Amino acid sequence: MNSPTPHVRVIASPQSWVEGEAIRQLEAASRLPGMRSAVGLPDLHPGKGAPVGAAFASEGIFYPFLVGNDIGCGMGLWELDLPARKAKPERWATKLDLDGPWEGNTDAVLADMGVKPCGFEAALGTVGGGNHFAEVQRVDAVHDAQTFTALGLETDRLLLLVHSGSRGLGEAILRAHVDRHGTGGLAEDSDEARRYLERHDHAVAWARANRATIAGRMMQGIAAGGRRVLDVCHNSVTPKEYEGHTCWLHRKGAAPSDQGPVVIPGSRGALSYLVLPVGDGTGHAHSLAHGAGRKWTRSSARERMRERFTPDALTRTSFKSHVICEDRDLLFEEAPPAYKAIDRVVGDLVEAGLVRVVATLAPVLTYKTRSRRE
């Protein structure tokens, strides 16, 4: 296959810290056959073989390993019917438990959302590990009142942000591909490409149903109702017209800029940003940062944070919010200093002309896990 000369771009100001290994991974991916564009967002950081916080556009071929194992992972935002003044984080923290299988009717929930069962339904409604979470939030400040109002939001209402994906389903799909092809790509007109895309699209839909089920469990646990404001996926591969070519747009930890407002969360001790994408998507693969991005590896974070904090100290934040995380290693791995500064990440997007900040959201209660790692 004759490959075009790829365009490589990193969207980050001189004040932003981007690890050299992440740049190396981005450039290596840009040299894959058929690749037209590789874009690193301000949250760019090294991943397992491919960078996170990146988007890629290829022609005639696509690469499942660039999407990774958590196909369909994304962010969903719900507005709750609870006023912020009625938040009871201490009480909620004592009783919330989303780790066990959901006791509801999984088949009915999936059918209602047009999703077929897949054999991983025991995980439906569970958050998962790593950087996934479900977080009750309050409105910190409104910066674009017109867009905020157009979304039907009210400043005195609590919100719920859910970050999770397809759990074991996406892992099984990637493993089946890697066992046959390693990091190789799939020609777009091949039967294997069609089979992968069918499974991929199923995982994206299943992940969306998972976030909705998590939200339902959270709302039941805090005696609230709510409505979904948005739900966007940041791990996927989709066909897209890009810069005059029909391409395959890979997003790995990259929020879409062509699907309306998105939430870009910081660490669990920082603000989240509700932003409105602006521009036509040219030059940044219709993609945005999906979060703050890791600054330290998990092993490094564990070592550093154990020297500075007790586990109990990390269950409270500077916002006086509560963090439910009974896995001590995960608590250290996910400590706020392990992540880049979210205000700098979003500031880079604003300065690049890619987003407008609609509102900032502050944490009230963050759910990670009740499980203890052995």
XYZ file of C-alpha atoms in Angstrom:
374
model
C 0.000 0.000 0.000
C 1.321 3.441 -0.903
C 1.085 5.568 2.213
C 0.677 9.350 2.175
C 3.146 11.490 4.056
C 1.504 11.667 7.507
C 0.795 14.905 9.309
C 1.860 14.819 12.974
C 0.661 17.500 15.385
C 0.800 17.897 19.141
C -1.643 20.435 20.545
C 0.072 21.627 23.702
C 1.522 24.930 24.842
C 5.152 25.285 25.976
C 3.834 25.370 29.547
C 2.332 21.893 29.185
C 4.307 18.810 30.101
C 4.262 15.994 27.515
C 6.410 12.926 28.089
C 8.922 12.066 25.370
C 7.745 8.448 25.213
C 4.251 9.659 24.307
C 5.667 11.676 21.400
C 7.665 8.647 20.270
C 4.531 6.474 20.324
C 2.594 9.117 18.382
C 5.282 9.349 15.712
C 5.562 5.556 15.473
C 1.807 5.278 14.889
C 2.011 7.999 12.230
C 4.320 5.748 10.205
C 1.813 2.896 9.960
C 0.654 2.075 6.405
C -2.243 4.253 5.281
C -1.884 6.787 8.082
C -2.663 10.368 7.061
C -2.712 12.214 10.363
C -1.669 11.687 13.978
C -2.768 14.233 16.569
C -1.709 14.420 20.197
C -4.065 16.339 22.481
C -2.938 18.241 25.603
C -3.583 15.170 27.789
C -1.234 13.024 25.652
C 0.616 10.373 27.648
C 2.177 6.958 26.982
C -0.053 3.915 26.728
C 0.476 0.194 26.176
C 2.019 0.309 22.706
C 0.097 3.381 21.584
C -0.433 6.808 23.147
C -3.512 7.890 25.088
C -4.961 11.329 24.407
C -4.503 10.953 20.666
C -6.468 10.684 17.423
C -5.424 9.148 14.108
C -6.839 9.327 10.577
C -5.980 6.525 8.159
C -7.092 5.722 4.640
C -8.052 2.268 3.347
C -7.020 0.490 6.548
C -7.652 0.817 10.282
C -5.875 -0.406 13.419
C -7.827 -1.954 16.316
C -4.806 -1.770 18.641
C -4.951 2.043 18.436
C -8.473 1.921 19.901
C -7.339 -0.426 22.644
C -9.195 -2.840 24.884
C -11.842 -0.558 26.398
C -13.846 -0.041 23.233
C -16.655 2.457 23.762
C -15.274 3.965 26.964
C -16.626 7.459 27.450
C -18.286 10.075 29.636
C -21.966 10.479 30.425
C -23.426 13.488 32.238
C -26.783 13.533 34.016
C -28.556 16.422 35.719
C -30.120 15.303 38.985
C -33.356 16.511 40.535
C -31.551 17.240 43.806
C -30.575 20.801 44.737
C -26.919 21.194 45.643
C -27.872 22.358 49.119
C -29.340 18.900 49.816
C -26.129 17.030 49.077
C -25.265 14.501 51.790
C -21.875 13.128 50.704
C -20.927 11.729 54.126
C -24.159 9.783 54.394
C -24.009 8.634 50.769
C -20.401 7.499 51.185
C -21.389 5.027 53.896
C -23.946 3.132 51.817
C -23.096 3.384 48.107
C -21.810 0.111 46.627
C -21.670 -0.416 42.873
C -19.074 -3.211 42.822
C -21.349 -6.237 42.852
C -23.519 -7.321 39.916
C -26.564 -5.165 39.363
C -29.708 -6.909 40.555
C -31.947 -5.394 37.893
C -33.128 -6.873 34.597
C -30.095 -6.525 32.337
C -31.836 -7.984 29.294
C -34.633 -5.436 29.599
C -32.229 -2.510 29.951
C -30.213 -3.614 26.932
C -33.340 -4.237 24.863
C -34.651 -0.785 25.759
C -31.421 0.708 24.394
C -31.374 -1.532 21.328
C -28.324 -3.528 22.466
C -27.957 -7.313 22.225
C -26.675 -9.265 25.231
C -23.026 -10.324 24.917
C -22.247 -12.673 27.800
C -20.680 -9.969 29.967
C -23.932 -8.819 31.546
C -22.690 -9.594 35.078
C -20.496 -6.497 34.669
C -23.297 -4.239 33.418
C -23.692 -1.326 35.812
C -20.206 -1.661 37.313
C -17.613 1.107 37.078
C -14.445 -0.943 36.598
C -10.921 -0.098 37.688
C -8.185 2.302 36.635
C -9.334 5.868 36.105
C -13.033 5.039 35.855
C -15.455 6.668 38.279
C -18.961 7.884 38.980
C -19.020 11.353 40.522
C -21.739 13.572 41.964
C -20.872 17.177 41.124
C -22.097 20.708 41.717
C -21.882 23.692 39.387
C -18.807 25.720 40.307
C -19.154 28.571 37.776
C -20.962 29.293 34.515
C -18.887 30.878 31.753
C -21.318 30.626 28.815
C -24.830 31.190 30.155
C -26.495 30.854 26.751
C -25.115 27.365 26.053
C -25.606 26.318 29.678
C -29.281 27.283 29.510
C -29.718 25.706 26.080
C -28.663 22.379 27.619
C -31.505 22.769 30.115
C -29.117 23.034 33.051
C -29.722 24.893 36.294
C -26.988 26.264 38.522
C -28.446 24.925 41.765
C -28.855 21.304 40.642
C -26.426 18.496 41.325
C -24.942 16.615 38.380
C -23.609 13.090 37.905
C -20.625 12.328 35.691
C -19.937 8.682 34.788
C -16.682 7.489 33.209
C -16.727 3.819 32.211
C -16.641 1.550 29.183
C -17.376 -1.914 27.851
C -15.690 -3.817 30.691
C -14.598 -7.320 29.597
C -16.366 -7.160 26.239
C -13.899 -4.745 24.666
C -10.955 -6.724 26.039
C -12.290 -9.917 24.443
C -12.713 -8.190 21.073
C -9.196 -6.754 21.078
C -7.694 -10.047 22.271
C -9.349 -11.942 19.404
C -7.854 -9.452 16.939
C -4.364 -9.381 18.483
C -4.198 -13.193 18.615
C -4.521 -13.225 14.810
C -2.960 -9.942 13.707
C -0.898 -8.492 16.539
C -0.678 -4.740 15.960
C -1.498 -5.166 12.288
C -4.345 -3.333 10.620
C -7.409 -4.506 8.719
C -8.072 -3.548 5.115
C -11.393 -1.722 5.080
C -12.912 -3.948 2.383
C -12.015 -7.251 4.095
C -14.398 -9.648 5.800
C -12.313 -9.440 8.989
C -12.671 -5.664 9.027
C -16.440 -5.969 8.734
C -16.555 -8.548 11.536
C -14.390 -6.398 13.801
C -16.489 -3.288 13.144
C -19.693 -5.181 13.936
C -18.257 -6.289 17.285
C -16.776 -2.810 17.870
C -20.108 -1.073 17.294
C -21.790 -3.526 19.651
C -19.221 -2.740 22.360
C -19.732 1.017 21.899
C -23.485 0.595 22.364
C -22.998 -1.777 25.329
C -20.667 0.717 26.998
C -23.274 3.455 26.644
C -25.834 1.151 28.284
C -23.319 0.422 31.029
C -22.901 4.125 31.816
C -26.675 4.547 31.920
C -27.004 1.584 34.295
C -24.244 2.940 36.543
C -26.042 6.278 36.610
C -29.282 4.535 37.559
C -27.576 2.685 40.406
C -25.979 5.891 41.678
C -29.274 7.761 41.549
C -31.054 4.965 43.381
C -28.315 4.984 46.032
C -28.695 8.701 46.737
C -32.495 8.775 46.278
C -32.421 11.019 43.220
C -33.838 11.078 39.727
C -32.227 12.608 36.706
C -31.973 13.086 32.962
C -29.079 12.456 30.642
C -27.512 15.631 29.278
C -24.840 14.034 27.080
C -22.932 10.818 26.475
C -19.784 10.699 24.343
C -17.319 7.927 23.544
C -13.557 8.520 23.524
C -12.252 5.066 22.456
C -13.438 4.112 18.970
C -12.781 3.901 15.243
C -15.324 5.359 12.810
C -15.459 6.355 9.131
C -15.131 10.109 8.628
C -14.566 12.584 5.820
C -11.417 14.364 6.886
C -9.506 17.006 4.965
C -10.901 15.844 1.635
C -10.423 12.120 2.185
C -12.619 9.264 3.383
C -10.706 8.147 6.455
C -10.920 5.931 9.486
C -10.830 8.129 12.566
C -9.296 6.384 15.579
C -9.756 7.934 18.989
C -7.798 6.637 21.983
C -8.619 8.763 24.990
C -9.846 11.528 22.676
C -13.278 13.120 23.048
C -15.190 13.944 19.845
C -15.471 17.560 18.752
C -18.247 16.823 16.241
C -21.003 15.623 18.586
C -21.842 18.671 20.676
C -20.748 19.614 24.220
C -18.417 17.339 26.177
C -17.156 17.150 29.740
C -13.387 17.042 30.261
C -12.727 15.883 33.834
C -9.651 16.602 35.880
C -8.324 14.315 38.587
C -10.728 13.293 41.311
C -9.614 16.294 43.333
C -10.036 18.878 40.596
C -12.693 20.662 38.566
C -14.294 19.151 35.481
C -14.927 21.353 32.455
C -18.118 21.383 30.408
C -16.988 22.699 27.024
C -18.478 23.469 23.633
C -16.336 22.465 20.647
C -15.737 25.221 18.091
C -14.217 25.191 14.620
C -14.559 22.681 11.790
C -12.341 19.900 13.148
C -9.570 20.511 10.629
C -6.084 19.942 11.951
C -7.103 18.098 15.105
C -8.982 15.073 13.736
C -12.323 16.286 15.130
C -11.020 15.407 18.591
C -10.336 16.957 22.005
C -8.633 15.992 25.252
C -10.719 13.501 27.237
C -9.306 14.345 30.659
C -6.257 15.640 32.468
C -3.953 12.823 31.368
C -1.514 10.978 33.596
C 1.707 12.680 34.655
C 3.164 9.696 36.505
C 2.953 5.968 35.859
C 0.842 3.992 38.295
C 3.865 2.410 39.979
C 5.555 5.790 40.343
C 2.378 7.341 41.742
C 2.085 4.590 44.367
C 5.645 5.140 45.532
C 5.440 8.934 45.585
C 2.004 9.221 47.177
C 2.724 6.738 49.972
C 5.525 9.039 51.070
C 3.278 12.107 51.136
C -0.227 10.992 52.113
C -2.110 8.520 54.255
C -4.990 6.681 52.583
C -7.493 8.572 54.735
C -6.084 11.900 53.550
C -6.802 10.948 49.936
C -10.468 10.209 50.658
C -11.047 13.957 51.111
C -10.202 16.648 48.598
C -9.526 20.372 48.625
C -13.177 20.802 47.570
C -14.253 19.014 50.767
C -15.577 16.225 48.557
C -15.446 12.528 49.489
C -13.735 9.743 47.529
C -14.927 6.150 47.914
C -11.942 3.947 47.108
C -11.156 1.019 49.398
C -8.366 -0.270 47.141
C -5.352 1.464 48.691
C -3.053 0.943 45.703
C -5.682 2.453 43.389
C -6.185 5.348 45.801
C -2.480 6.216 45.543
C -2.391 5.613 41.773
C -5.323 7.956 41.246
C -4.170 10.704 43.627
C -4.588 14.192 42.117
C -0.820 14.911 41.828
C -0.485 11.890 39.491
C -2.379 13.826 36.828
C -1.657 16.910 34.765
C -3.348 20.172 35.739
C -6.762 20.193 34.074
C -6.861 23.994 33.822
C -3.693 23.869 31.688
C -5.093 21.083 29.493
C -8.333 22.953 28.851
C -6.435 26.233 28.521
C -4.416 24.701 25.683
C -7.633 23.735 23.890
C -9.043 27.231 24.349
C -5.837 28.879 23.103
C -5.817 26.569 20.076
C -9.346 27.740 19.219
C -10.910 24.308 19.707
C -13.351 24.840 22.603
C -15.250 27.414 24.613
C -15.734 26.761 28.329
C -19.412 26.555 29.276
C -19.090 25.758 32.986
C -16.822 24.280 35.613
C -18.092 21.475 37.829
C -16.759 20.672 41.304
C -16.692 17.203 42.907
C -19.056 16.359 45.763
C -18.709 12.564 45.977
C -16.547 10.274 43.821
C -17.154 6.530 43.616
C -14.191 4.358 42.579
C -14.491 0.959 44.268
C -15.407 -0.862 47.478
C -13.093 -3.749 46.570
C -9.718 -4.257 48.201
C -6.899 -5.447 45.949
C -5.213 -8.587 47.264
